[in-house]
Amino acid sequence: MSETTRLKLPFIMAAQAQKHVTHNEALLAADALVHLGVATRQLASPPPAPAEGARYLVAAHPSGDFLGRAGAIAAFDGGAWRFHAPDEGWRCWVADEGRLLVHTGGAWTPINLDADSEVQVAALGVGTAPDAANRLAVKSDAVLLSHDDVTPGTGHLRVTLNKSASARDGGIAFQTGYSTRALLGTFGSDAFTLRVSPDGSAYSPVLAADPGGKVALRGAVDTALAQPIQLNGQVRVSADRMTVEAASAVGVGLHLSNTQSGAHGGYLLSASGAGAFSIADQTSGARLVVGPTGNILPGADNAVTLGEAGKRFSAVYATTGTIQTSDRRDKVDVAPVGPKLALALLDAIEPVTFRWREPEERDDRGGRGEGDEAKVVTAPHAAGRHAGFLAQEVRAALDAAGTELGVWGLDDGADAASRQWLRPDQMIPLLWEALRETRRELAALKAGGAEQAPAL
């Protein structure tokens, strides 16, 4: 062994062990390498007038006396250049850069961080050790990222999470005891999502926003739907007022849709730009309209009823008695009632007085959910005696007369056992014709009596 292992300093060999042998080369090498510092690492060829003892790191592509010495330590001693090959882990101070280097992987790399440093490390830990999965690991009560006011920067601050493909994950995981409770980002697609978990394995969607600008709550965005905001689940709103504002003069609406198999379809509550409010059936069109002047109109003429036999209004108040049209132009097959039919029905149908059955208590929750308070309603005009007719007697009289009139009908035309109803307004023409016949008979009696009266 002729030299030291680390600094490669030459040993005094046995043949040199004479009384007056010096060790100048070893001293020069030690002087050059211990507490290593160089003037620069930018020179690829020797400077024109180097100072005695000057040291340099030879730059790439060397020439002249530095030829073939790239990365080596060049020391000018005794008027000549001496070169030393660095080993792994050697450190060197570069004066013109104010930077400390380490020789690793066959190259000189900065190990001190300053404003001008460009450092690449395989892993970094702050307060903890990094690992293969978490190559940047930090343990701290707080982490601050601030805009650059030193260089001085632009005043902006942006943190970028970049993934290789849409199907990959890019986001932030929020954990408790290293068990994930929420995920925020683009996971498995380019849709931005927020999902939560009680155990770190099963996740519930809370918010999703697709690249097309559509937003969904409690589910994924259905791109086939036109609506930009989609909600999957029940909603409870506790507020004094909730406003749905139109985006244009056309109008604004609230769609109560049910597209499940076997469902009706739903309704649309809408307010037009002209000032009309309507309830529309998704299947059949408009059902009820409140016009700009306040008139309440059915969606179609002569197509629907107000109430039904089992769901009656207790009273209807009106200033006038007009409840239907009677224009000749709206009628066909017009024929006289005739005294025979009028008198037959008058004789067969007996007016009665009656008392309504006590109304059963029923809750008025409508479509409200379980737990909502039920309201018991009672018809305000159910008490006392009333005058009227029995629908069953009217039907029997019509059958006996062999005729049909709109005065009587079934609540369900397909169910003969359903409740029966009457239209008392259609009794008036019958009574009218019977009264006319009575007047004709009285007139005839008077005329006959006058002819038989004796002359005075």
Tab-separated table of C-alpha atoms in Angstrom:
chain	number	residue	atom	x	y	z
A	1	MET	CA	0.000	0.000	0.000
A	2	SER	CA	1.713	3.179	-1.224
A	3	GLU	CA	-0.830	5.920	-0.288
A	4	THR	CA	-3.534	6.734	2.222
A	5	THR	CA	-7.048	5.531	1.502
A	6	ARG	CA	-8.982	8.809	1.701
A	7	LEU	CA	-6.710	11.697	0.634
A	8	LYS	CA	-4.348	9.459	-1.366
A	9	LEU	CA	-1.260	10.887	0.423
A	10	PRO	CA	1.943	8.990	-0.501
A	11	PHE	CA	3.626	6.857	2.156
A	12	ILE	CA	7.394	6.876	2.787
A	13	MET	CA	8.301	3.477	1.453
A	14	ALA	CA	11.045	1.268	2.909
A	15	ALA	CA	13.440	2.134	0.100
A	16	GLN	CA	12.996	5.838	0.900
A	17	ALA	CA	13.488	5.540	4.633
A	18	GLN	CA	16.801	7.317	4.731
A	19	LYS	CA	17.946	9.802	7.285
A	20	HIS	CA	17.434	12.951	5.198
A	21	VAL	CA	14.303	11.999	2.988
A	22	THR	CA	11.569	14.699	3.043
A	23	HIS	CA	7.859	14.258	2.358
A	24	ASN	CA	7.157	17.394	0.311
A	25	GLU	CA	4.596	15.856	-2.067
A	26	ALA	CA	2.491	14.613	0.804
A	27	LEU	CA	2.585	17.998	2.451
A	28	LEU	CA	1.551	19.733	-0.791
A	29	ALA	CA	-1.377	17.351	-1.267
A	30	ALA	CA	-2.525	17.811	2.329
A	31	ASP	CA	-2.188	21.565	1.982
A	32	ALA	CA	-4.314	21.517	-1.171
A	33	LEU	CA	-7.089	19.217	0.022
A	34	VAL	CA	-7.591	19.772	3.760
A	35	HIS	CA	-10.314	22.428	4.313
A	36	LEU	CA	-10.814	22.388	0.563
A	37	GLY	CA	-11.753	25.680	-1.058
A	38	VAL	CA	-11.455	26.859	-4.678
A	39	ALA	CA	-11.670	30.241	-6.356
A	40	THR	CA	-14.184	29.126	-8.982
A	41	ARG	CA	-15.506	26.153	-10.922
A	42	GLN	CA	-16.065	28.061	-14.151
A	43	LEU	CA	-12.604	27.653	-15.779
A	44	ALA	CA	-12.060	25.014	-18.469
A	45	SER	CA	-8.452	26.147	-19.078
A	46	PRO	CA	-5.754	27.484	-16.722
A	47	PRO	CA	-5.823	31.191	-15.851
A	48	PRO	CA	-2.961	33.233	-17.394
A	49	ALA	CA	-1.246	34.145	-14.098
A	50	PRO	CA	-2.370	31.918	-11.243
A	51	ALA	CA	-1.262	32.748	-7.720
A	52	GLU	CA	0.847	30.265	-5.811
A	53	GLY	CA	-1.461	27.910	-3.922
A	54	ALA	CA	-4.518	28.817	-6.054
A	55	ARG	CA	-7.095	26.023	-6.436
A	56	TYR	CA	-9.875	25.498	-8.977
A	57	LEU	CA	-12.514	22.929	-9.885
A	58	VAL	CA	-11.916	22.182	-13.553
A	59	ALA	CA	-15.037	22.909	-15.642
A	60	ALA	CA	-16.462	20.692	-18.371
A	61	HIS	CA	-14.709	20.387	-21.715
A	62	PRO	CA	-11.248	21.359	-20.421
A	63	SER	CA	-8.273	22.332	-22.590
A	64	GLY	CA	-4.607	23.246	-22.272
A	65	ASP	CA	-2.997	22.025	-19.065
A	66	PHE	CA	-6.530	21.155	-17.816
A	67	LEU	CA	-7.193	18.752	-20.687
A	68	GLY	CA	-8.808	15.532	-19.476
A	69	ARG	CA	-9.202	16.859	-15.908
A	70	ALA	CA	-12.937	17.795	-15.846
A	71	GLY	CA	-14.258	17.819	-12.277
A	72	ALA	CA	-10.777	17.455	-10.766
A	73	ILE	CA	-9.175	19.766	-8.204
A	74	ALA	CA	-6.394	21.809	-9.859
A	75	ALA	CA	-3.788	23.236	-7.416
A	76	PHE	CA	-0.988	25.578	-8.533
A	77	ASP	CA	1.988	24.686	-6.296
A	78	GLY	CA	5.699	25.311	-6.915
A	79	GLY	CA	4.970	26.925	-10.269
A	80	ALA	CA	3.244	23.823	-11.637
A	81	TRP	CA	-0.265	22.361	-11.771
A	82	ARG	CA	-1.091	19.392	-9.610
A	83	PHE	CA	-4.444	17.592	-10.048
A	84	HIS	CA	-6.398	15.630	-7.445
A	85	ALA	CA	-9.362	13.380	-8.312
A	86	PRO	CA	-12.221	13.871	-5.787
A	87	ASP	CA	-13.835	10.946	-4.025
A	88	GLU	CA	-17.465	10.382	-2.948
A	89	GLY	CA	-18.473	12.701	-0.109
A	90	TRP	CA	-15.693	15.284	-0.481
A	91	ARG	CA	-16.827	18.827	0.225
A	92	CYS	CA	-15.555	22.018	-1.387
A	93	TRP	CA	-16.218	25.720	-0.830
A	94	VAL	CA	-16.566	27.776	-4.043
A	95	ALA	CA	-15.557	31.347	-3.256
A	96	ASP	CA	-17.087	33.213	-6.219
A	97	GLU	CA	-20.474	31.547	-5.626
A	98	GLY	CA	-20.427	31.521	-1.837
A	99	ARG	CA	-21.593	27.941	-2.032
A	100	LEU	CA	-20.608	24.629	-0.482
A	101	LEU	CA	-20.506	21.614	-2.814
A	102	VAL	CA	-20.419	17.891	-2.206
A	103	HIS	CA	-18.996	15.358	-4.652
A	104	THR	CA	-21.617	12.656	-5.155
A	105	GLY	CA	-22.484	10.411	-8.055
A	106	GLY	CA	-19.407	11.595	-9.935
A	107	ALA	CA	-20.383	15.282	-9.883
A	108	TRP	CA	-20.199	18.339	-7.669
A	109	THR	CA	-23.621	19.264	-6.189
A	110	PRO	CA	-24.568	22.242	-3.964
A	111	ILE	CA	-25.502	21.312	-0.415
A	112	ASN	CA	-26.248	24.730	1.040
A	113	LEU	CA	-29.490	26.575	0.200
A	114	ASP	CA	-29.441	30.265	-0.577
A	115	ALA	CA	-31.327	32.683	-2.769
A	116	ASP	CA	-29.525	31.531	-5.912
A	117	SER	CA	-29.314	27.805	-5.198
A	118	GLU	CA	-30.772	25.216	-7.547
A	119	VAL	CA	-30.972	21.972	-5.600
A	120	GLN	CA	-32.541	18.652	-6.508
A	121	VAL	CA	-32.920	16.025	-3.811
A	122	ALA	CA	-34.481	12.575	-3.974
A	123	ALA	CA	-36.428	13.036	-0.719
A	124	LEU	CA	-36.857	15.647	1.974
A	125	GLY	CA	-38.194	15.443	5.492
A	126	VAL	CA	-38.985	18.288	7.886
A	127	GLY	CA	-39.347	17.059	11.443
A	128	THR	CA	-39.799	13.506	10.170
A	129	ALA	CA	-38.252	11.032	7.749
A	130	PRO	CA	-39.520	10.755	4.165
A	131	ASP	CA	-40.221	7.357	2.649
A	132	ALA	CA	-40.698	5.823	-0.788
A	133	ALA	CA	-44.365	6.884	-0.993
A	134	ASN	CA	-44.034	10.254	0.753
A	135	ARG	CA	-40.810	11.708	-0.600
A	136	LEU	CA	-41.704	15.069	0.926
A	137	ALA	CA	-42.743	14.661	4.564
A	138	VAL	CA	-43.421	17.459	7.058
A	139	LYS	CA	-44.384	17.328	10.724
A	140	SER	CA	-45.369	20.769	11.952
A	141	ASP	CA	-48.197	22.579	13.722
A	142	ALA	CA	-48.518	24.863	10.711
A	143	VAL	CA	-47.209	25.192	7.162
A	144	LEU	CA	-47.049	28.594	5.462
A	145	LEU	CA	-47.000	29.187	1.717
A	146	SER	CA	-46.706	32.891	0.900
A	147	HIS	CA	-46.319	34.971	-2.218
A	148	ASP	CA	-42.760	35.971	-3.145
A	149	ASP	CA	-41.926	39.420	-1.763
A	150	VAL	CA	-38.154	38.804	-1.855
A	151	THR	CA	-37.151	38.619	-5.527
A	152	PRO	CA	-39.708	40.505	-5.438
A	153	GLY	CA	-42.130	38.225	-7.352
A	154	THR	CA	-45.559	39.047	-8.800
A	155	GLY	CA	-47.657	38.970	-5.632
A	156	HIS	CA	-49.501	35.846	-6.806
A	157	LEU	CA	-49.458	32.400	-5.187
A	158	ARG	CA	-50.570	29.221	-6.929
A	159	VAL	CA	-50.228	25.584	-5.856
A	160	THR	CA	-50.454	23.077	-8.721
A	161	LEU	CA	-51.411	19.403	-8.505
A	162	ASN	CA	-50.656	17.716	-11.843
A	163	LYS	CA	-51.677	14.172	-12.784
A	164	SER	CA	-50.700	12.195	-15.868
A	165	ALA	CA	-54.180	11.303	-17.176
A	166	SER	CA	-57.877	11.911	-16.560
A	167	ALA	CA	-58.397	8.482	-14.981
A	168	ARG	CA	-55.698	9.140	-12.373
A	169	ASP	CA	-56.175	10.858	-8.998
A	170	GLY	CA	-55.221	14.418	-8.202
A	171	GLY	CA	-56.356	15.878	-4.918
A	172	ILE	CA	-56.061	16.305	-1.180
A	173	ALA	CA	-56.917	13.699	1.465
A	174	PHE	CA	-58.011	14.910	4.912
A	175	GLN	CA	-57.236	12.314	7.582
A	176	THR	CA	-57.770	11.618	11.266
A	177	GLY	CA	-55.232	9.235	12.761
A	178	TYR	CA	-54.040	8.501	9.197
A	179	SER	CA	-57.566	7.355	8.234
A	180	THR	CA	-59.127	9.405	5.442
A	181	ARG	CA	-62.299	11.334	6.244
A	182	ALA	CA	-62.608	13.535	3.132
A	183	LEU	CA	-61.272	13.666	-0.427
A	184	LEU	CA	-61.137	16.900	-2.413
A	185	GLY	CA	-59.964	17.013	-6.010
A	186	THR	CA	-60.220	15.172	-9.328
A	187	PHE	CA	-60.330	11.475	-8.493
A	188	GLY	CA	-60.665	8.983	-11.350
A	189	SER	CA	-61.850	11.665	-13.789
A	190	ASP	CA	-61.536	15.368	-14.532
A	191	ALA	CA	-64.668	16.171	-12.478
A	192	PHE	CA	-63.919	18.118	-9.295
A	193	THR	CA	-65.455	16.309	-6.320
A	194	LEU	CA	-65.796	16.414	-2.565
A	195	ARG	CA	-66.415	13.075	-0.858
A	196	VAL	CA	-66.584	12.185	2.830
A	197	SER	CA	-66.104	8.921	4.711
A	198	PRO	CA	-66.784	7.730	8.263
A	199	ASP	CA	-64.146	4.990	8.121
A	200	GLY	CA	-61.717	5.694	5.278
A	201	SER	CA	-63.149	2.987	3.016
A	202	ALA	CA	-66.753	3.891	2.101
A	203	TYR	CA	-67.211	7.355	0.606
A	204	SER	CA	-70.352	9.450	0.107
A	205	PRO	CA	-70.431	12.113	-2.618
A	206	VAL	CA	-71.166	15.639	-1.409
A	207	LEU	CA	-70.253	17.855	-4.354
A	208	ALA	CA	-69.290	17.259	-7.984
A	209	ALA	CA	-68.501	19.765	-10.736
A	210	ASP	CA	-67.762	18.541	-14.249
A	211	PRO	CA	-65.515	20.361	-16.745
A	212	GLY	CA	-68.630	21.484	-18.637
A	213	GLY	CA	-69.716	23.694	-15.745
A	214	LYS	CA	-72.497	21.504	-14.310
A	215	VAL	CA	-72.709	20.978	-10.544
A	216	ALA	CA	-74.279	18.077	-8.651
A	217	LEU	CA	-74.941	17.714	-4.924
A	218	ARG	CA	-74.856	14.255	-3.303
A	219	GLY	CA	-74.103	12.455	-6.567
A	220	ALA	CA	-72.272	12.476	-9.863
A	221	VAL	CA	-73.082	14.974	-12.604
A	222	ASP	CA	-75.466	13.608	-15.244
A	223	THR	CA	-74.107	15.216	-18.407
A	224	ALA	CA	-77.225	14.160	-20.342
A	225	LEU	CA	-79.341	16.597	-18.316
A	226	ALA	CA	-79.609	20.209	-19.429
A	227	GLN	CA	-79.827	21.583	-15.891
A	228	PRO	CA	-76.483	23.032	-14.724
A	229	ILE	CA	-77.270	22.353	-11.041
A	230	GLN	CA	-78.380	18.853	-10.021
A	231	LEU	CA	-79.364	17.585	-6.566
A	232	ASN	CA	-79.801	13.958	-5.528
A	233	GLY	CA	-81.636	13.814	-2.195
A	234	GLN	CA	-84.145	15.571	0.019
A	235	VAL	CA	-83.801	19.248	0.848
A	236	ARG	CA	-84.976	21.141	3.911
A	237	VAL	CA	-85.021	24.928	3.747
A	238	SER	CA	-85.615	26.935	6.922
A	239	ALA	CA	-86.094	30.543	5.883
A	240	ASP	CA	-88.670	33.328	5.870
A	241	ARG	CA	-88.475	33.533	2.094
A	242	MET	CA	-86.950	31.591	-0.770
A	243	THR	CA	-86.618	33.304	-4.141
A	244	VAL	CA	-86.258	31.731	-7.577
A	245	GLU	CA	-85.300	34.537	-9.932
A	246	ALA	CA	-85.728	34.347	-13.697
A	247	ALA	CA	-82.657	34.588	-15.880
A	248	SER	CA	-84.647	36.171	-18.727
A	249	ALA	CA	-87.993	37.823	-19.499
A	250	VAL	CA	-89.430	34.507	-20.695
A	251	GLY	CA	-90.304	33.345	-17.180
A	252	VAL	CA	-89.229	31.125	-14.315
A	253	GLY	CA	-90.406	27.729	-13.127
A	254	LEU	CA	-90.068	24.979	-10.551
A	255	HIS	CA	-90.147	21.472	-12.014
A	256	LEU	CA	-91.396	18.731	-9.659
A	257	SER	CA	-90.336	15.759	-11.753
A	258	ASN	CA	-90.694	12.040	-11.126
A	259	THR	CA	-89.207	9.957	-13.917
A	260	GLN	CA	-89.075	6.687	-11.970
A	261	SER	CA	-90.627	3.617	-13.554
A	262	GLY	CA	-94.421	3.726	-13.215
A	263	ALA	CA	-94.466	7.309	-11.938
A	264	HIS	CA	-96.752	9.990	-13.346
A	265	GLY	CA	-93.973	12.295	-14.507
A	266	GLY	CA	-94.413	15.406	-12.416
A	267	TYR	CA	-95.615	18.998	-12.466
A	268	LEU	CA	-94.198	22.357	-13.457
A	269	LEU	CA	-94.981	25.480	-11.435
A	270	SER	CA	-94.175	28.465	-13.615
A	271	ALA	CA	-94.525	32.238	-13.736
A	272	SER	CA	-94.514	33.695	-17.229
A	273	GLY	CA	-92.934	36.952	-18.238
A	274	ALA	CA	-96.456	38.268	-18.934
A	275	GLY	CA	-97.473	37.777	-15.295
A	276	ALA	CA	-99.410	34.494	-15.396
A	277	PHE	CA	-98.860	31.686	-12.895
A	278	SER	CA	-99.609	28.138	-13.980
A	279	ILE	CA	-99.527	24.568	-12.744
A	280	ALA	CA	-98.697	22.270	-15.638
A	281	ASP	CA	-98.868	18.492	-15.839
A	282	GLN	CA	-95.712	17.075	-17.389
A	283	THR	CA	-97.856	14.583	-19.288
A	284	SER	CA	-101.033	16.530	-20.128
A	285	GLY	CA	-99.972	20.186	-20.166
A	286	ALA	CA	-101.427	23.120	-18.214
A	287	ARG	CA	-103.838	22.230	-15.393
A	288	LEU	CA	-104.486	25.546	-13.651
A	289	VAL	CA	-103.621	29.114	-14.618
A	290	VAL	CA	-103.796	32.353	-12.655
A	291	GLY	CA	-103.934	34.984	-15.375
A	292	PRO	CA	-102.307	38.427	-15.316
A	293	THR	CA	-105.652	39.972	-14.242
A	294	GLY	CA	-106.119	37.490	-11.368
A	295	ASN	CA	-108.622	35.183	-13.055
A	296	ILE	CA	-108.245	31.521	-12.083
A	297	LEU	CA	-108.626	29.348	-15.164
A	298	PRO	CA	-108.469	25.620	-15.895
A	299	GLY	CA	-105.836	24.482	-18.335
A	300	ALA	CA	-108.436	23.206	-20.812
A	301	ASP	CA	-112.073	24.087	-21.489
A	302	ASN	CA	-114.777	21.804	-20.076
A	303	ALA	CA	-112.285	19.097	-19.108
A	304	VAL	CA	-111.902	19.064	-15.308
A	305	THR	CA	-114.085	19.346	-12.205
A	306	LEU	CA	-113.717	21.457	-9.084
A	307	GLY	CA	-113.732	18.921	-6.257
A	308	GLU	CA	-115.248	15.453	-6.414
A	309	ALA	CA	-117.809	13.385	-4.563
A	310	GLY	CA	-115.412	12.340	-1.832
A	311	LYS	CA	-113.517	15.656	-1.685
A	312	ARG	CA	-116.094	18.429	-1.611
A	313	PHE	CA	-115.814	22.112	-0.863
A	314	SER	CA	-117.964	23.002	2.137
A	315	ALA	CA	-118.952	26.377	0.675
A	316	VAL	CA	-118.312	28.477	-2.398
A	317	TYR	CA	-118.749	32.247	-2.099
A	318	ALA	CA	-119.367	34.408	-5.154
A	319	THR	CA	-120.852	37.826	-5.900
A	320	THR	CA	-122.708	36.507	-8.953
A	321	GLY	CA	-124.169	33.089	-9.587
A	322	THR	CA	-122.468	32.580	-12.929
A	323	ILE	CA	-120.772	29.224	-12.768
A	324	GLN	CA	-120.981	28.100	-16.397
A	325	THR	CA	-121.612	29.380	-19.876
A	326	SER	CA	-125.013	29.059	-21.562
A	327	ASP	CA	-124.330	30.507	-24.980
A	328	ARG	CA	-126.433	28.974	-27.790
A	329	ARG	CA	-123.291	28.744	-29.886
A	330	ASP	CA	-121.779	26.298	-27.391
A	331	LYS	CA	-124.687	23.824	-27.656
A	332	VAL	CA	-125.874	21.215	-30.177
A	333	ASP	CA	-128.925	18.919	-30.425
A	334	VAL	CA	-131.088	21.522	-28.660
A	335	ALA	CA	-134.631	20.178	-27.924
A	336	PRO	CA	-137.468	21.166	-25.553
A	337	VAL	CA	-137.703	19.366	-22.213
A	338	GLY	CA	-141.380	18.723	-22.717
A	339	PRO	CA	-144.046	18.574	-19.998
A	340	LYS	CA	-144.196	14.792	-19.934
A	341	LEU	CA	-140.578	14.340	-18.805
A	342	ALA	CA	-140.696	17.341	-16.493
A	343	LEU	CA	-143.864	16.197	-14.702
A	344	ALA	CA	-142.680	12.566	-14.513
A	345	LEU	CA	-139.464	13.548	-12.791
A	346	LEU	CA	-141.263	16.078	-10.590
A	347	ASP	CA	-143.637	13.380	-9.396
A	348	ALA	CA	-140.895	10.757	-8.913
A	349	ILE	CA	-138.282	12.825	-7.093
A	350	GLU	CA	-139.107	13.824	-3.554
A	351	PRO	CA	-137.328	16.754	-1.882
A	352	VAL	CA	-135.969	15.835	1.533
A	353	THR	CA	-134.377	17.440	4.533
A	354	PHE	CA	-131.326	15.793	6.055
A	355	ARG	CA	-128.325	16.121	8.277
A	356	TRP	CA	-124.814	15.382	7.023
A	357	ARG	CA	-122.961	12.498	8.589
A	358	GLU	CA	-120.466	13.673	11.156
A	359	PRO	CA	-117.255	14.225	9.145
A	360	GLU	CA	-114.482	11.793	9.880
A	361	GLU	CA	-111.333	13.255	11.312
A	362	ARG	CA	-108.681	13.361	8.671
A	363	ASP	CA	-105.139	14.726	8.809
A	364	ASP	CA	-104.169	17.526	6.501
A	365	ARG	CA	-100.501	16.668	6.135
A	366	GLY	CA	-100.808	16.281	2.393
A	367	GLY	CA	-97.384	15.360	1.054
A	368	ARG	CA	-95.446	16.254	4.187
A	369	GLY	CA	-93.135	13.686	5.679
A	370	GLU	CA	-93.491	11.550	8.761
A	371	GLY	CA	-93.124	13.477	11.981
A	372	ASP	CA	-94.747	16.658	10.688
A	373	GLU	CA	-97.676	17.796	12.781
A	374	ALA	CA	-101.070	16.632	11.493
A	375	LYS	CA	-103.903	19.159	11.307
A	376	VAL	CA	-107.450	17.836	11.886
A	377	VAL	CA	-109.989	19.677	9.726
A	378	THR	CA	-113.782	19.726	10.059
A	379	ALA	CA	-116.223	21.134	7.493
A	380	PRO	CA	-117.590	24.392	8.966
A	381	HIS	CA	-121.107	23.920	7.483
A	382	ALA	CA	-121.687	20.266	8.371
A	383	ALA	CA	-123.968	20.982	11.361
A	384	GLY	CA	-127.732	21.633	11.159
A	385	ARG	CA	-130.410	20.394	8.737
A	386	HIS	CA	-130.265	20.832	5.002
A	387	ALA	CA	-132.729	20.535	2.112
A	388	GLY	CA	-132.002	18.735	-1.108
A	389	PHE	CA	-132.403	15.568	-3.152
A	390	LEU	CA	-131.078	12.024	-2.999
A	391	ALA	CA	-128.932	11.084	-5.971
A	392	GLN	CA	-130.182	7.498	-5.892
A	393	GLU	CA	-133.829	8.663	-6.280
A	394	VAL	CA	-132.892	10.965	-9.132
A	395	ARG	CA	-131.167	8.088	-10.889
A	396	ALA	CA	-134.188	5.823	-10.385
A	397	ALA	CA	-136.481	8.514	-11.795
A	398	LEU	CA	-134.272	8.980	-14.847
A	399	ASP	CA	-134.184	5.212	-15.424
A	400	ALA	CA	-137.990	5.040	-15.115
A	401	ALA	CA	-138.349	7.884	-17.606
A	402	GLY	CA	-135.898	6.160	-19.941
A	403	THR	CA	-133.611	9.153	-20.283
A	404	GLU	CA	-130.223	10.475	-19.261
A	405	LEU	CA	-129.456	13.977	-18.062
A	406	GLY	CA	-126.358	15.681	-16.710
A	407	VAL	CA	-128.244	16.252	-13.473
A	408	TRP	CA	-126.840	12.945	-12.158
A	409	GLY	CA	-123.551	11.049	-12.439
A	410	LEU	CA	-120.957	8.785	-10.855
A	411	ASP	CA	-117.731	9.947	-9.260
A	412	ASP	CA	-116.000	7.162	-11.189
A	413	GLY	CA	-117.815	6.384	-14.413
A	414	ALA	CA	-116.186	2.961	-14.561
A	415	ASP	CA	-117.318	2.006	-11.042
A	416	ALA	CA	-121.069	1.673	-10.575
A	417	ALA	CA	-120.583	1.493	-6.797
A	418	SER	CA	-118.745	4.813	-6.591
A	419	ARG	CA	-120.311	7.852	-4.960
A	420	GLN	CA	-123.107	9.608	-6.872
A	421	TRP	CA	-123.414	13.338	-7.487
A	422	LEU	CA	-126.117	15.789	-8.575
A	423	ARG	CA	-126.115	19.088	-10.429
A	424	PRO	CA	-129.066	20.959	-8.896
A	425	ASP	CA	-128.770	23.672	-11.568
A	426	GLN	CA	-130.053	21.123	-14.103
A	427	MET	CA	-133.198	20.636	-11.999
A	428	ILE	CA	-134.233	24.215	-12.743
A	429	PRO	CA	-135.231	23.583	-16.402
A	430	LEU	CA	-137.323	20.596	-15.269
A	431	LEU	CA	-139.091	22.663	-12.606
A	432	TRP	CA	-139.446	25.496	-15.112
A	433	GLU	CA	-141.165	23.263	-17.673
A	434	ALA	CA	-143.382	21.726	-14.994
A	435	LEU	CA	-144.384	25.202	-13.843
A	436	ARG	CA	-145.120	26.246	-17.426
A	437	GLU	CA	-147.322	23.199	-17.863
A	438	THR	CA	-149.129	24.042	-14.639
A	439	ARG	CA	-149.715	27.573	-15.887
A	440	ARG	CA	-151.055	26.230	-19.167
A	441	GLU	CA	-153.432	23.957	-17.301
A	442	LEU	CA	-154.601	26.832	-15.069
A	443	ALA	CA	-155.119	29.003	-18.101
A	444	ALA	CA	-157.200	26.269	-19.706
A	445	LEU	CA	-159.293	25.835	-16.569
A	446	LYS	CA	-159.919	29.546	-16.351
A	447	ALA	CA	-160.933	29.672	-19.985
A	448	GLY	CA	-163.341	26.744	-19.574
A	449	GLY	CA	-164.919	28.235	-16.460
A	450	ALA	CA	-165.584	31.535	-18.221
A	451	GLU	CA	-167.498	29.764	-21.008
A	452	GLN	CA	-169.728	27.888	-18.532
A	453	ALA	CA	-170.511	30.857	-16.286
A	454	PRO	CA	-174.328	31.894	-16.426
A	455	ALA	CA	-175.152	35.304	-17.789
A	456	LEU	CA	-176.397	37.774	-15.214
